[in-house]
Amino acid sequence: MTTSAGITCLLACVAFVNAGILLEHAPECPEHYGVQAYAHPELCDQFFLCTNGTLTVETCENGLLFDGKGAVHNHCNYHWAVDCGHRKADCEYHVLGSYSSPGCEFQFGIYPDSEECSTSYVKCAFGIPEQEPCTPGLVYDHRTHGCNWPDLLQPFCNPEAVIGFKCPTKVPANTQSAKFWPFPRFPVPGDCHRLITCVEGQPRLITCEEGKVFDDQNLTCEDPELVPHCGHA
């Protein structure tokens, strides 16, 4: 946490930079060991970086802003995830020009790879787009810039088409699936790591936690030694 003395020091640094004075003559960092990053009091795309007492003014890459929590690149975060408050964030000069790559609005960003419901998305780093898959059973949600359950994106997405399963309207009371009502479970044929559960009549594909396998008899995820036919899956 920045001390009051540290804040005064960094504000003084702003004055030095704005006055065109060499940064090497600016006040010292609040802390002299380790790496600390501090928000610029005026600009959201810049920040102060102290590395073992050496102070530098850093600028976030195109499409990124500073919030003190970012881990996308050099302490910065995606612009849509940052609350700049009173700090200036003029995104117009961040927009890529003629050197932009197809699918990348900014050098750094996450974007849909299709106008339709999709199980993957495009992740841009340094202007290079890479297609990234969602976890099986999930689809890209432009509202969160991440992957989500397809039933939460209706009618844009059809959960039955994504999962390849239609939930029954009734489940016989004497079946194992009924024991999990109102979220009945069903096995995925030939899959030792996943199951299907129905939420309000729509299917969701669930993956067992790491180190577990799916037991298609009791419809739960178990230790591999308890499920012989999946023990080496």
mmCIF file with all atom_site columns, C-alpha atoms in Angstrom:
data_model
loop_
_atom_site.group_PDB
_atom_site.id
_atom_site.type_symbol
_atom_site.label_atom_id
_atom_site.label_alt_id
_atom_site.label_comp_id
_atom_site.label_asym_id
_atom_site.label_entity_id
_atom_site.label_seq_id
_atom_site.pdbx_PDB_ins_code
_atom_site.Cartn_x
_atom_site.Cartn_y
_atom_site.Cartn_z
_atom_site.occupancy
_atom_site.B_iso_or_equiv
_atom_site.pdbx_formal_charge
_atom_site.auth_seq_id
_atom_site.auth_comp_id
_atom_site.auth_asym_id
_atom_site.auth_atom_id
_atom_site.pdbx_PDB_model_num
ATOM 1   C CA . MET A 1 1   ? 0.000   0.000   0.000   1.00 0.00 ? 1   MET A CA 1
ATOM 2   C CA . THR A 1 2   ? 1.290   3.447   -0.855  1.00 0.00 ? 2   THR A CA 1
ATOM 3   C CA . THR A 1 3   ? 2.032   5.636   2.190   1.00 0.00 ? 3   THR A CA 1
ATOM 4   C CA . SER A 1 4   ? 1.098   9.329   2.354   1.00 0.00 ? 4   SER A CA 1
ATOM 5   C CA . ALA A 1 5   ? 4.776   10.130  1.920   1.00 0.00 ? 5   ALA A CA 1
ATOM 6   C CA . GLY A 1 6   ? 4.838   7.818   -1.081  1.00 0.00 ? 6   GLY A CA 1
ATOM 7   C CA . ILE A 1 7   ? 1.857   9.551   -2.647  1.00 0.00 ? 7   ILE A CA 1
ATOM 8   C CA . THR A 1 8   ? 3.536   12.914  -2.160  1.00 0.00 ? 8   THR A CA 1
ATOM 9   C CA . CYS A 1 9   ? 6.660   11.504  -3.758  1.00 0.00 ? 9   CYS A CA 1
ATOM 10  C CA . LEU A 1 10  ? 4.808   10.196  -6.784  1.00 0.00 ? 10  LEU A CA 1
ATOM 11  C CA . LEU A 1 11  ? 2.849   13.418  -7.226  1.00 0.00 ? 11  LEU A CA 1
ATOM 12  C CA . ALA A 1 12  ? 6.138   15.247  -7.174  1.00 0.00 ? 12  ALA A CA 1
ATOM 13  C CA . CYS A 1 13  ? 7.309   12.878  -9.879  1.00 0.00 ? 13  CYS A CA 1
ATOM 14  C CA . VAL A 1 14  ? 4.340   13.955  -12.028 1.00 0.00 ? 14  VAL A CA 1
ATOM 15  C CA . ALA A 1 15  ? 5.463   17.548  -11.657 1.00 0.00 ? 15  ALA A CA 1
ATOM 16  C CA . PHE A 1 16  ? 8.989   16.593  -12.704 1.00 0.00 ? 16  PHE A CA 1
ATOM 17  C CA . VAL A 1 17  ? 7.736   14.721  -15.772 1.00 0.00 ? 17  VAL A CA 1
ATOM 18  C CA . ASN A 1 18  ? 5.305   17.464  -16.785 1.00 0.00 ? 18  ASN A CA 1
ATOM 19  C CA . ALA A 1 19  ? 8.048   20.038  -16.418 1.00 0.00 ? 19  ALA A CA 1
ATOM 20  C CA . GLY A 1 20  ? 10.264  18.048  -18.735 1.00 0.00 ? 20  GLY A CA 1
ATOM 21  C CA . ILE A 1 21  ? 12.864  17.338  -16.045 1.00 0.00 ? 21  ILE A CA 1
ATOM 22  C CA . LEU A 1 22  ? 14.810  14.124  -16.449 1.00 0.00 ? 22  LEU A CA 1
ATOM 23  C CA . LEU A 1 23  ? 13.242  11.257  -14.507 1.00 0.00 ? 23  LEU A CA 1
ATOM 24  C CA . GLU A 1 24  ? 16.613  10.365  -13.024 1.00 0.00 ? 24  GLU A CA 1
ATOM 25  C CA . HIS A 1 25  ? 16.395  13.589  -10.990 1.00 0.00 ? 25  HIS A CA 1
ATOM 26  C CA . ALA A 1 26  ? 12.855  12.824  -9.758  1.00 0.00 ? 26  ALA A CA 1
ATOM 27  C CA . PRO A 1 27  ? 12.145  11.923  -6.089  1.00 0.00 ? 27  PRO A CA 1
ATOM 28  C CA . GLU A 1 28  ? 12.865  8.384   -4.907  1.00 0.00 ? 28  GLU A CA 1
ATOM 29  C CA . CYS A 1 29  ? 10.431  5.486   -4.878  1.00 0.00 ? 29  CYS A CA 1
ATOM 30  C CA . PRO A 1 30  ? 8.337   5.030   -1.704  1.00 0.00 ? 30  PRO A CA 1
ATOM 31  C CA . GLU A 1 31  ? 9.835   1.533   -1.322  1.00 0.00 ? 31  GLU A CA 1
ATOM 32  C CA . HIS A 1 32  ? 13.383  0.524   -2.168  1.00 0.00 ? 32  HIS A CA 1
ATOM 33  C CA . TYR A 1 33  ? 13.043  -3.241  -2.543  1.00 0.00 ? 33  TYR A CA 1
ATOM 34  C CA . GLY A 1 34  ? 10.889  -5.385  -4.796  1.00 0.00 ? 34  GLY A CA 1
ATOM 35  C CA . VAL A 1 35  ? 8.549   -4.292  -7.591  1.00 0.00 ? 35  VAL A CA 1
ATOM 36  C CA . GLN A 1 36  ? 5.633   -1.922  -6.958  1.00 0.00 ? 36  GLN A CA 1
ATOM 37  C CA . ALA A 1 37  ? 3.216   -0.320  -9.411  1.00 0.00 ? 37  ALA A CA 1
ATOM 38  C CA . TYR A 1 38  ? 1.252   2.855   -8.637  1.00 0.00 ? 38  TYR A CA 1
ATOM 39  C CA . ALA A 1 39  ? -1.556  4.520   -10.558 1.00 0.00 ? 39  ALA A CA 1
ATOM 40  C CA . HIS A 1 40  ? -0.820  7.749   -12.373 1.00 0.00 ? 40  HIS A CA 1
ATOM 41  C CA . PRO A 1 41  ? -3.034  10.408  -10.757 1.00 0.00 ? 41  PRO A CA 1
ATOM 42  C CA . GLU A 1 42  ? -4.178  11.833  -14.107 1.00 0.00 ? 42  GLU A CA 1
ATOM 43  C CA . LEU A 1 43  ? -3.803  9.229   -16.864 1.00 0.00 ? 43  LEU A CA 1
ATOM 44  C CA . CYS A 1 44  ? -5.377  5.788   -16.874 1.00 0.00 ? 44  CYS A CA 1
ATOM 45  C CA . ASP A 1 45  ? -3.033  4.313   -19.458 1.00 0.00 ? 45  ASP A CA 1
ATOM 46  C CA . GLN A 1 46  ? 0.123   5.237   -17.539 1.00 0.00 ? 46  GLN A CA 1
ATOM 47  C CA . PHE A 1 47  ? 1.530   4.210   -14.173 1.00 0.00 ? 47  PHE A CA 1
ATOM 48  C CA . PHE A 1 48  ? 4.621   4.471   -12.000 1.00 0.00 ? 48  PHE A CA 1
ATOM 49  C CA . LEU A 1 49  ? 6.807   1.401   -11.691 1.00 0.00 ? 49  LEU A CA 1
ATOM 50  C CA . CYS A 1 50  ? 9.364   1.050   -8.915  1.00 0.00 ? 50  CYS A CA 1
ATOM 51  C CA . THR A 1 51  ? 11.892  -1.732  -9.370  1.00 0.00 ? 51  THR A CA 1
ATOM 52  C CA . ASN A 1 52  ? 14.219  -2.040  -6.380  1.00 0.00 ? 52  ASN A CA 1
ATOM 53  C CA . GLY A 1 53  ? 13.974  1.702   -5.862  1.00 0.00 ? 53  GLY A CA 1
ATOM 54  C CA . THR A 1 54  ? 14.327  2.695   -9.527  1.00 0.00 ? 54  THR A CA 1
ATOM 55  C CA . LEU A 1 55  ? 11.385  4.774   -10.732 1.00 0.00 ? 55  LEU A CA 1
ATOM 56  C CA . THR A 1 56  ? 10.046  4.677   -14.298 1.00 0.00 ? 56  THR A CA 1
ATOM 57  C CA . VAL A 1 57  ? 6.867   5.944   -15.929 1.00 0.00 ? 57  VAL A CA 1
ATOM 58  C CA . GLU A 1 58  ? 5.252   3.125   -17.917 1.00 0.00 ? 58  GLU A CA 1
ATOM 59  C CA . THR A 1 59  ? 2.568   3.202   -20.606 1.00 0.00 ? 59  THR A CA 1
ATOM 60  C CA . CYS A 1 60  ? 0.105   0.345   -20.987 1.00 0.00 ? 60  CYS A CA 1
ATOM 61  C CA . GLU A 1 61  ? 0.021   -1.396  -24.346 1.00 0.00 ? 61  GLU A CA 1
ATOM 62  C CA . ASN A 1 62  ? -2.701  -0.602  -26.870 1.00 0.00 ? 62  ASN A CA 1
ATOM 63  C CA . GLY A 1 63  ? -6.068  -1.778  -25.520 1.00 0.00 ? 63  GLY A CA 1
ATOM 64  C CA . LEU A 1 64  ? -4.914  -1.960  -21.895 1.00 0.00 ? 64  LEU A CA 1
ATOM 65  C CA . LEU A 1 65  ? -5.289  0.363   -18.896 1.00 0.00 ? 65  LEU A CA 1
ATOM 66  C CA . PHE A 1 66  ? -3.888  0.394   -15.370 1.00 0.00 ? 66  PHE A CA 1
ATOM 67  C CA . ASP A 1 67  ? -5.921  -0.540  -12.295 1.00 0.00 ? 67  ASP A CA 1
ATOM 68  C CA . GLY A 1 68  ? -3.336  -2.112  -9.999  1.00 0.00 ? 68  GLY A CA 1
ATOM 69  C CA . LYS A 1 69  ? -4.837  -5.556  -10.554 1.00 0.00 ? 69  LYS A CA 1
ATOM 70  C CA . GLY A 1 70  ? -3.926  -6.221  -14.147 1.00 0.00 ? 70  GLY A CA 1
ATOM 71  C CA . ALA A 1 71  ? -1.930  -9.256  -15.135 1.00 0.00 ? 71  ALA A CA 1
ATOM 72  C CA . VAL A 1 72  ? -2.583  -9.234  -18.873 1.00 0.00 ? 72  VAL A CA 1
ATOM 73  C CA . HIS A 1 73  ? 0.694   -7.503  -19.687 1.00 0.00 ? 73  HIS A CA 1
ATOM 74  C CA . ASN A 1 74  ? 3.097   -5.373  -17.636 1.00 0.00 ? 74  ASN A CA 1
ATOM 75  C CA . HIS A 1 75  ? 0.688   -4.737  -14.720 1.00 0.00 ? 75  HIS A CA 1
ATOM 76  C CA . CYS A 1 76  ? -2.096  -3.595  -17.091 1.00 0.00 ? 76  CYS A CA 1
ATOM 77  C CA . ASN A 1 77  ? -5.585  -4.964  -17.652 1.00 0.00 ? 77  ASN A CA 1
ATOM 78  C CA . TYR A 1 78  ? -8.079  -5.042  -20.521 1.00 0.00 ? 78  TYR A CA 1
ATOM 79  C CA . HIS A 1 79  ? -9.656  -1.593  -20.899 1.00 0.00 ? 79  HIS A CA 1
ATOM 80  C CA . TRP A 1 80  ? -13.200 -2.901  -20.372 1.00 0.00 ? 80  TRP A CA 1
ATOM 81  C CA . ALA A 1 81  ? -12.192 -4.364  -16.995 1.00 0.00 ? 81  ALA A CA 1
ATOM 82  C CA . VAL A 1 82  ? -10.746 -1.124  -15.576 1.00 0.00 ? 82  VAL A CA 1
ATOM 83  C CA . ASP A 1 83  ? -12.588 1.584   -13.637 1.00 0.00 ? 83  ASP A CA 1
ATOM 84  C CA . CYS A 1 84  ? -10.500 4.684   -14.297 1.00 0.00 ? 84  CYS A CA 1
ATOM 85  C CA . GLY A 1 85  ? -12.462 6.946   -11.969 1.00 0.00 ? 85  GLY A CA 1
ATOM 86  C CA . HIS A 1 86  ? -11.327 10.523  -12.558 1.00 0.00 ? 86  HIS A CA 1
ATOM 87  C CA . ARG A 1 87  ? -8.238  9.450   -14.496 1.00 0.00 ? 87  ARG A CA 1
ATOM 88  C CA . LYS A 1 88  ? -8.339  10.272  -18.190 1.00 0.00 ? 88  LYS A CA 1
ATOM 89  C CA . ALA A 1 89  ? -8.860  7.332   -20.525 1.00 0.00 ? 89  ALA A CA 1
ATOM 90  C CA . ASP A 1 90  ? -9.076  8.508   -24.108 1.00 0.00 ? 90  ASP A CA 1
ATOM 91  C CA . CYS A 1 91  ? -9.477  5.259   -26.000 1.00 0.00 ? 91  CYS A CA 1
ATOM 92  C CA . GLU A 1 92  ? -9.574  6.874   -29.441 1.00 0.00 ? 92  GLU A CA 1
ATOM 93  C CA . TYR A 1 93  ? -5.830  7.057   -29.710 1.00 0.00 ? 93  TYR A CA 1
ATOM 94  C CA . HIS A 1 94  ? -5.655  3.432   -28.614 1.00 0.00 ? 94  HIS A CA 1
ATOM 95  C CA . VAL A 1 95  ? -7.649  2.175   -31.602 1.00 0.00 ? 95  VAL A CA 1
ATOM 96  C CA . LEU A 1 96  ? -5.472  0.383   -34.115 1.00 0.00 ? 96  LEU A CA 1
ATOM 97  C CA . GLY A 1 97  ? -4.981  1.960   -37.501 1.00 0.00 ? 97  GLY A CA 1
ATOM 98  C CA . SER A 1 98  ? -4.049  0.398   -40.825 1.00 0.00 ? 98  SER A CA 1
ATOM 99  C CA . TYR A 1 99  ? -1.688  -2.036  -39.096 1.00 0.00 ? 99  TYR A CA 1
ATOM 100 C CA . SER A 1 100 ? -4.499  -3.768  -37.234 1.00 0.00 ? 100 SER A CA 1
ATOM 101 C CA . SER A 1 101 ? -4.971  -7.493  -37.747 1.00 0.00 ? 101 SER A CA 1
ATOM 102 C CA . PRO A 1 102 ? -8.330  -9.016  -38.738 1.00 0.00 ? 102 PRO A CA 1
ATOM 103 C CA . GLY A 1 103 ? -10.283 -9.728  -35.556 1.00 0.00 ? 103 GLY A CA 1
ATOM 104 C CA . CYS A 1 104 ? -8.207  -7.352  -33.402 1.00 0.00 ? 104 CYS A CA 1
ATOM 105 C CA . GLU A 1 105 ? -9.673  -3.934  -32.620 1.00 0.00 ? 105 GLU A CA 1
ATOM 106 C CA . PHE A 1 106 ? -6.794  -3.299  -30.196 1.00 0.00 ? 106 PHE A CA 1
ATOM 107 C CA . GLN A 1 107 ? -3.337  -4.810  -29.845 1.00 0.00 ? 107 GLN A CA 1
ATOM 108 C CA . PHE A 1 108 ? -4.613  -6.524  -26.687 1.00 0.00 ? 108 PHE A CA 1
ATOM 109 C CA . GLY A 1 109 ? -8.195  -7.723  -26.365 1.00 0.00 ? 109 GLY A CA 1
ATOM 110 C CA . ILE A 1 110 ? -10.707 -10.562 -26.367 1.00 0.00 ? 110 ILE A CA 1
ATOM 111 C CA . TYR A 1 111 ? -13.320 -10.742 -29.128 1.00 0.00 ? 111 TYR A CA 1
ATOM 112 C CA . PRO A 1 112 ? -15.961 -13.092 -30.556 1.00 0.00 ? 112 PRO A CA 1
ATOM 113 C CA . ASP A 1 113 ? -14.790 -15.149 -33.500 1.00 0.00 ? 113 ASP A CA 1
ATOM 114 C CA . SER A 1 114 ? -18.260 -15.336 -35.024 1.00 0.00 ? 114 SER A CA 1
ATOM 115 C CA . GLU A 1 115 ? -21.531 -13.451 -35.115 1.00 0.00 ? 115 GLU A CA 1
ATOM 116 C CA . GLU A 1 116 ? -23.210 -16.700 -34.128 1.00 0.00 ? 116 GLU A CA 1
ATOM 117 C CA . CYS A 1 117 ? -23.113 -18.744 -30.925 1.00 0.00 ? 117 CYS A CA 1
ATOM 118 C CA . SER A 1 118 ? -19.547 -20.019 -30.720 1.00 0.00 ? 118 SER A CA 1
ATOM 119 C CA . THR A 1 119 ? -17.560 -22.396 -28.524 1.00 0.00 ? 119 THR A CA 1
ATOM 120 C CA . SER A 1 120 ? -14.373 -20.376 -29.089 1.00 0.00 ? 120 SER A CA 1
ATOM 121 C CA . TYR A 1 121 ? -13.186 -16.758 -29.190 1.00 0.00 ? 121 TYR A CA 1
ATOM 122 C CA . VAL A 1 122 ? -10.285 -14.620 -30.413 1.00 0.00 ? 122 VAL A CA 1
ATOM 123 C CA . LYS A 1 123 ? -7.579  -13.447 -28.025 1.00 0.00 ? 123 LYS A CA 1
ATOM 124 C CA . CYS A 1 124 ? -5.270  -10.713 -29.317 1.00 0.00 ? 124 CYS A CA 1
ATOM 125 C CA . ALA A 1 125 ? -1.769  -10.043 -27.982 1.00 0.00 ? 125 ALA A CA 1
ATOM 126 C CA . PHE A 1 126 ? 0.504   -7.550  -29.722 1.00 0.00 ? 126 PHE A CA 1
ATOM 127 C CA . GLY A 1 127 ? -2.055  -7.418  -32.532 1.00 0.00 ? 127 GLY A CA 1
ATOM 128 C CA . ILE A 1 128 ? -1.808  -11.137 -33.283 1.00 0.00 ? 128 ILE A CA 1
ATOM 129 C CA . PRO A 1 129 ? -5.167  -12.965 -33.076 1.00 0.00 ? 129 PRO A CA 1
ATOM 130 C CA . GLU A 1 130 ? -5.236  -16.473 -31.661 1.00 0.00 ? 130 GLU A CA 1
ATOM 131 C CA . GLN A 1 131 ? -8.354  -18.623 -31.533 1.00 0.00 ? 131 GLN A CA 1
ATOM 132 C CA . GLU A 1 132 ? -8.987  -19.935 -28.019 1.00 0.00 ? 132 GLU A CA 1
ATOM 133 C CA . PRO A 1 133 ? -11.464 -22.723 -27.215 1.00 0.00 ? 133 PRO A CA 1
ATOM 134 C CA . CYS A 1 134 ? -13.941 -22.488 -24.388 1.00 0.00 ? 134 CYS A CA 1
ATOM 135 C CA . THR A 1 135 ? -14.063 -25.321 -21.868 1.00 0.00 ? 135 THR A CA 1
ATOM 136 C CA . PRO A 1 136 ? -16.238 -28.065 -23.415 1.00 0.00 ? 136 PRO A CA 1
ATOM 137 C CA . GLY A 1 137 ? -19.894 -27.241 -22.870 1.00 0.00 ? 137 GLY A CA 1
ATOM 138 C CA . LEU A 1 138 ? -19.395 -23.472 -22.692 1.00 0.00 ? 138 LEU A CA 1
ATOM 139 C CA . VAL A 1 139 ? -19.823 -20.734 -25.302 1.00 0.00 ? 139 VAL A CA 1
ATOM 140 C CA . TYR A 1 140 ? -18.386 -17.251 -25.657 1.00 0.00 ? 140 TYR A CA 1
ATOM 141 C CA . ASP A 1 141 ? -20.329 -14.504 -23.863 1.00 0.00 ? 141 ASP A CA 1
ATOM 142 C CA . HIS A 1 142 ? -19.582 -11.043 -25.267 1.00 0.00 ? 142 HIS A CA 1
ATOM 143 C CA . ARG A 1 143 ? -21.042 -9.435  -22.130 1.00 0.00 ? 143 ARG A CA 1
ATOM 144 C CA . THR A 1 144 ? -18.336 -10.855 -19.886 1.00 0.00 ? 144 THR A CA 1
ATOM 145 C CA . HIS A 1 145 ? -15.589 -11.311 -22.507 1.00 0.00 ? 145 HIS A CA 1
ATOM 146 C CA . GLY A 1 146 ? -15.397 -14.931 -21.389 1.00 0.00 ? 146 GLY A CA 1
ATOM 147 C CA . CYS A 1 147 ? -17.115 -18.288 -21.672 1.00 0.00 ? 147 CYS A CA 1
ATOM 148 C CA . ASN A 1 148 ? -20.479 -19.097 -20.120 1.00 0.00 ? 148 ASN A CA 1
ATOM 149 C CA . TRP A 1 149 ? -23.244 -21.695 -19.986 1.00 0.00 ? 149 TRP A CA 1
ATOM 150 C CA . PRO A 1 150 ? -25.197 -21.657 -23.283 1.00 0.00 ? 150 PRO A CA 1
ATOM 151 C CA . ASP A 1 151 ? -28.547 -21.704 -21.464 1.00 0.00 ? 151 ASP A CA 1
ATOM 152 C CA . LEU A 1 152 ? -27.665 -18.275 -20.055 1.00 0.00 ? 152 LEU A CA 1
ATOM 153 C CA . LEU A 1 153 ? -27.375 -16.873 -23.581 1.00 0.00 ? 153 LEU A CA 1
ATOM 154 C CA . GLN A 1 154 ? -30.781 -17.865 -24.902 1.00 0.00 ? 154 GLN A CA 1
ATOM 155 C CA . PRO A 1 155 ? -32.211 -17.269 -27.449 1.00 0.00 ? 155 PRO A CA 1
ATOM 156 C CA . PHE A 1 156 ? -28.859 -16.359 -29.019 1.00 0.00 ? 156 PHE A CA 1
ATOM 157 C CA . CYS A 1 157 ? -27.568 -19.843 -28.190 1.00 0.00 ? 157 CYS A CA 1
ATOM 158 C CA . ASN A 1 158 ? -29.363 -23.187 -28.345 1.00 0.00 ? 158 ASN A CA 1
ATOM 159 C CA . PRO A 1 159 ? -28.075 -25.281 -25.397 1.00 0.00 ? 159 PRO A CA 1
ATOM 160 C CA . GLU A 1 160 ? -29.379 -28.523 -26.906 1.00 0.00 ? 160 GLU A CA 1
ATOM 161 C CA . ALA A 1 161 ? -27.405 -27.929 -30.108 1.00 0.00 ? 161 ALA A CA 1
ATOM 162 C CA . VAL A 1 162 ? -24.234 -27.029 -28.207 1.00 0.00 ? 162 VAL A CA 1
ATOM 163 C CA . ILE A 1 163 ? -24.356 -29.973 -25.801 1.00 0.00 ? 163 ILE A CA 1
ATOM 164 C CA . GLY A 1 164 ? -25.986 -32.452 -28.178 1.00 0.00 ? 164 GLY A CA 1
ATOM 165 C CA . PHE A 1 165 ? -28.552 -33.491 -25.592 1.00 0.00 ? 165 PHE A CA 1
ATOM 166 C CA . LYS A 1 166 ? -32.237 -32.823 -24.942 1.00 0.00 ? 166 LYS A CA 1
ATOM 167 C CA . CYS A 1 167 ? -33.378 -32.898 -21.329 1.00 0.00 ? 167 CYS A CA 1
ATOM 168 C CA . PRO A 1 168 ? -36.435 -35.077 -20.693 1.00 0.00 ? 168 PRO A CA 1
ATOM 169 C CA . THR A 1 169 ? -39.530 -33.396 -19.302 1.00 0.00 ? 169 THR A CA 1
ATOM 170 C CA . LYS A 1 170 ? -39.972 -36.232 -16.789 1.00 0.00 ? 170 LYS A CA 1
ATOM 171 C CA . VAL A 1 171 ? -37.534 -38.575 -15.058 1.00 0.00 ? 171 VAL A CA 1
ATOM 172 C CA . PRO A 1 172 ? -38.782 -41.931 -13.686 1.00 0.00 ? 172 PRO A CA 1
ATOM 173 C CA . ALA A 1 173 ? -38.717 -41.876 -9.894  1.00 0.00 ? 173 ALA A CA 1
ATOM 174 C CA . ASN A 1 174 ? -36.848 -45.180 -9.609  1.00 0.00 ? 174 ASN A CA 1
ATOM 175 C CA . THR A 1 175 ? -33.817 -44.038 -11.626 1.00 0.00 ? 175 THR A CA 1
ATOM 176 C CA . GLN A 1 176 ? -30.454 -42.757 -10.423 1.00 0.00 ? 176 GLN A CA 1
ATOM 177 C CA . SER A 1 177 ? -31.006 -39.517 -12.362 1.00 0.00 ? 177 SER A CA 1
ATOM 178 C CA . ALA A 1 178 ? -34.120 -38.729 -10.327 1.00 0.00 ? 178 ALA A CA 1
ATOM 179 C CA . LYS A 1 179 ? -32.075 -38.691 -7.120  1.00 0.00 ? 179 LYS A CA 1
ATOM 180 C CA . PHE A 1 180 ? -30.576 -35.407 -8.258  1.00 0.00 ? 180 PHE A CA 1
ATOM 181 C CA . TRP A 1 181 ? -33.905 -33.731 -9.048  1.00 0.00 ? 181 TRP A CA 1
ATOM 182 C CA . PRO A 1 182 ? -34.518 -30.834 -9.810  1.00 0.00 ? 182 PRO A CA 1
ATOM 183 C CA . PHE A 1 183 ? -31.133 -31.092 -11.531 1.00 0.00 ? 183 PHE A CA 1
ATOM 184 C CA . PRO A 1 184 ? -31.209 -34.629 -12.941 1.00 0.00 ? 184 PRO A CA 1
ATOM 185 C CA . ARG A 1 185 ? -27.900 -36.050 -14.153 1.00 0.00 ? 185 ARG A CA 1
ATOM 186 C CA . PHE A 1 186 ? -27.071 -38.177 -17.150 1.00 0.00 ? 186 PHE A CA 1
ATOM 187 C CA . PRO A 1 187 ? -23.887 -39.875 -18.346 1.00 0.00 ? 187 PRO A CA 1
ATOM 188 C CA . VAL A 1 188 ? -22.099 -38.955 -21.553 1.00 0.00 ? 188 VAL A CA 1
ATOM 189 C CA . PRO A 1 189 ? -21.572 -42.220 -23.459 1.00 0.00 ? 189 PRO A CA 1
ATOM 190 C CA . GLY A 1 190 ? -17.891 -43.138 -23.620 1.00 0.00 ? 190 GLY A CA 1
ATOM 191 C CA . ASP A 1 191 ? -16.774 -40.106 -21.559 1.00 0.00 ? 191 ASP A CA 1
ATOM 192 C CA . CYS A 1 192 ? -15.091 -40.793 -18.232 1.00 0.00 ? 192 CYS A CA 1
ATOM 193 C CA . HIS A 1 193 ? -14.653 -37.156 -17.284 1.00 0.00 ? 193 HIS A CA 1
ATOM 194 C CA . ARG A 1 194 ? -17.976 -35.420 -17.914 1.00 0.00 ? 194 ARG A CA 1
ATOM 195 C CA . LEU A 1 195 ? -21.666 -35.614 -17.159 1.00 0.00 ? 195 LEU A CA 1
ATOM 196 C CA . ILE A 1 196 ? -24.788 -33.738 -18.182 1.00 0.00 ? 196 ILE A CA 1
ATOM 197 C CA . THR A 1 197 ? -27.056 -32.017 -15.704 1.00 0.00 ? 197 THR A CA 1
ATOM 198 C CA . CYS A 1 198 ? -30.315 -30.305 -16.560 1.00 0.00 ? 198 CYS A CA 1
ATOM 199 C CA . VAL A 1 199 ? -31.019 -26.820 -15.205 1.00 0.00 ? 199 VAL A CA 1
ATOM 200 C CA . GLU A 1 200 ? -34.575 -25.598 -15.746 1.00 0.00 ? 200 GLU A CA 1
ATOM 201 C CA . GLY A 1 201 ? -34.941 -28.055 -18.598 1.00 0.00 ? 201 GLY A CA 1
ATOM 202 C CA . GLN A 1 202 ? -31.723 -27.091 -20.379 1.00 0.00 ? 202 GLN A CA 1
ATOM 203 C CA . PRO A 1 203 ? -28.542 -29.220 -20.509 1.00 0.00 ? 203 PRO A CA 1
ATOM 204 C CA . ARG A 1 204 ? -25.161 -28.286 -19.075 1.00 0.00 ? 204 ARG A CA 1
ATOM 205 C CA . LEU A 1 205 ? -21.987 -30.262 -19.618 1.00 0.00 ? 205 LEU A CA 1
ATOM 206 C CA . ILE A 1 206 ? -20.073 -30.639 -16.353 1.00 0.00 ? 206 ILE A CA 1
ATOM 207 C CA . THR A 1 207 ? -16.423 -31.700 -16.141 1.00 0.00 ? 207 THR A CA 1
ATOM 208 C CA . CYS A 1 208 ? -15.212 -33.599 -13.080 1.00 0.00 ? 208 CYS A CA 1
ATOM 209 C CA . GLU A 1 209 ? -12.541 -31.889 -11.015 1.00 0.00 ? 209 GLU A CA 1
ATOM 210 C CA . GLU A 1 210 ? -8.936  -32.762 -11.711 1.00 0.00 ? 210 GLU A CA 1
ATOM 211 C CA . GLY A 1 211 ? -7.999  -36.222 -10.474 1.00 0.00 ? 211 GLY A CA 1
ATOM 212 C CA . LYS A 1 212 ? -11.600 -37.495 -10.542 1.00 0.00 ? 212 LYS A CA 1
ATOM 213 C CA . VAL A 1 213 ? -13.504 -39.592 -13.077 1.00 0.00 ? 213 VAL A CA 1
ATOM 214 C CA . PHE A 1 214 ? -17.210 -39.996 -13.699 1.00 0.00 ? 214 PHE A CA 1
ATOM 215 C CA . ASP A 1 215 ? -18.996 -43.067 -12.404 1.00 0.00 ? 215 ASP A CA 1
ATOM 216 C CA . ASP A 1 216 ? -21.912 -43.729 -14.751 1.00 0.00 ? 216 ASP A CA 1
ATOM 217 C CA . GLN A 1 217 ? -23.576 -45.936 -12.138 1.00 0.00 ? 217 GLN A CA 1
ATOM 218 C CA . ASN A 1 218 ? -24.014 -43.490 -9.262  1.00 0.00 ? 218 ASN A CA 1
ATOM 219 C CA . LEU A 1 219 ? -23.648 -40.414 -11.545 1.00 0.00 ? 219 LEU A CA 1
ATOM 220 C CA . THR A 1 220 ? -20.975 -38.780 -9.422  1.00 0.00 ? 220 THR A CA 1
ATOM 221 C CA . CYS A 1 221 ? -17.297 -37.953 -9.826  1.00 0.00 ? 221 CYS A CA 1
ATOM 222 C CA . GLU A 1 222 ? -15.130 -40.403 -7.889  1.00 0.00 ? 222 GLU A CA 1
ATOM 223 C CA . ASP A 1 223 ? -11.505 -41.359 -7.322  1.00 0.00 ? 223 ASP A CA 1
ATOM 224 C CA . PRO A 1 224 ? -10.225 -43.420 -10.285 1.00 0.00 ? 224 PRO A CA 1
ATOM 225 C CA . GLU A 1 225 ? -9.690  -46.564 -8.185  1.00 0.00 ? 225 GLU A CA 1
ATOM 226 C CA . LEU A 1 226 ? -13.425 -46.636 -7.433  1.00 0.00 ? 226 LEU A CA 1
ATOM 227 C CA . VAL A 1 227 ? -14.329 -46.681 -11.132 1.00 0.00 ? 227 VAL A CA 1
ATOM 228 C CA . PRO A 1 228 ? -12.350 -49.577 -12.647 1.00 0.00 ? 228 PRO A CA 1
ATOM 229 C CA . HIS A 1 229 ? -13.407 -49.048 -16.273 1.00 0.00 ? 229 HIS A CA 1
ATOM 230 C CA . CYS A 1 230 ? -12.347 -45.387 -16.056 1.00 0.00 ? 230 CYS A CA 1
ATOM 231 C CA . GLY A 1 231 ? -9.368  -45.777 -13.745 1.00 0.00 ? 231 GLY A CA 1
ATOM 232 C CA . HIS A 1 232 ? -6.850  -45.251 -16.537 1.00 0.00 ? 232 HIS A CA 1
ATOM 233 C CA . ALA A 1 233 ? -8.853  -42.791 -18.626 1.00 0.00 ? 233 ALA A CA 1
#
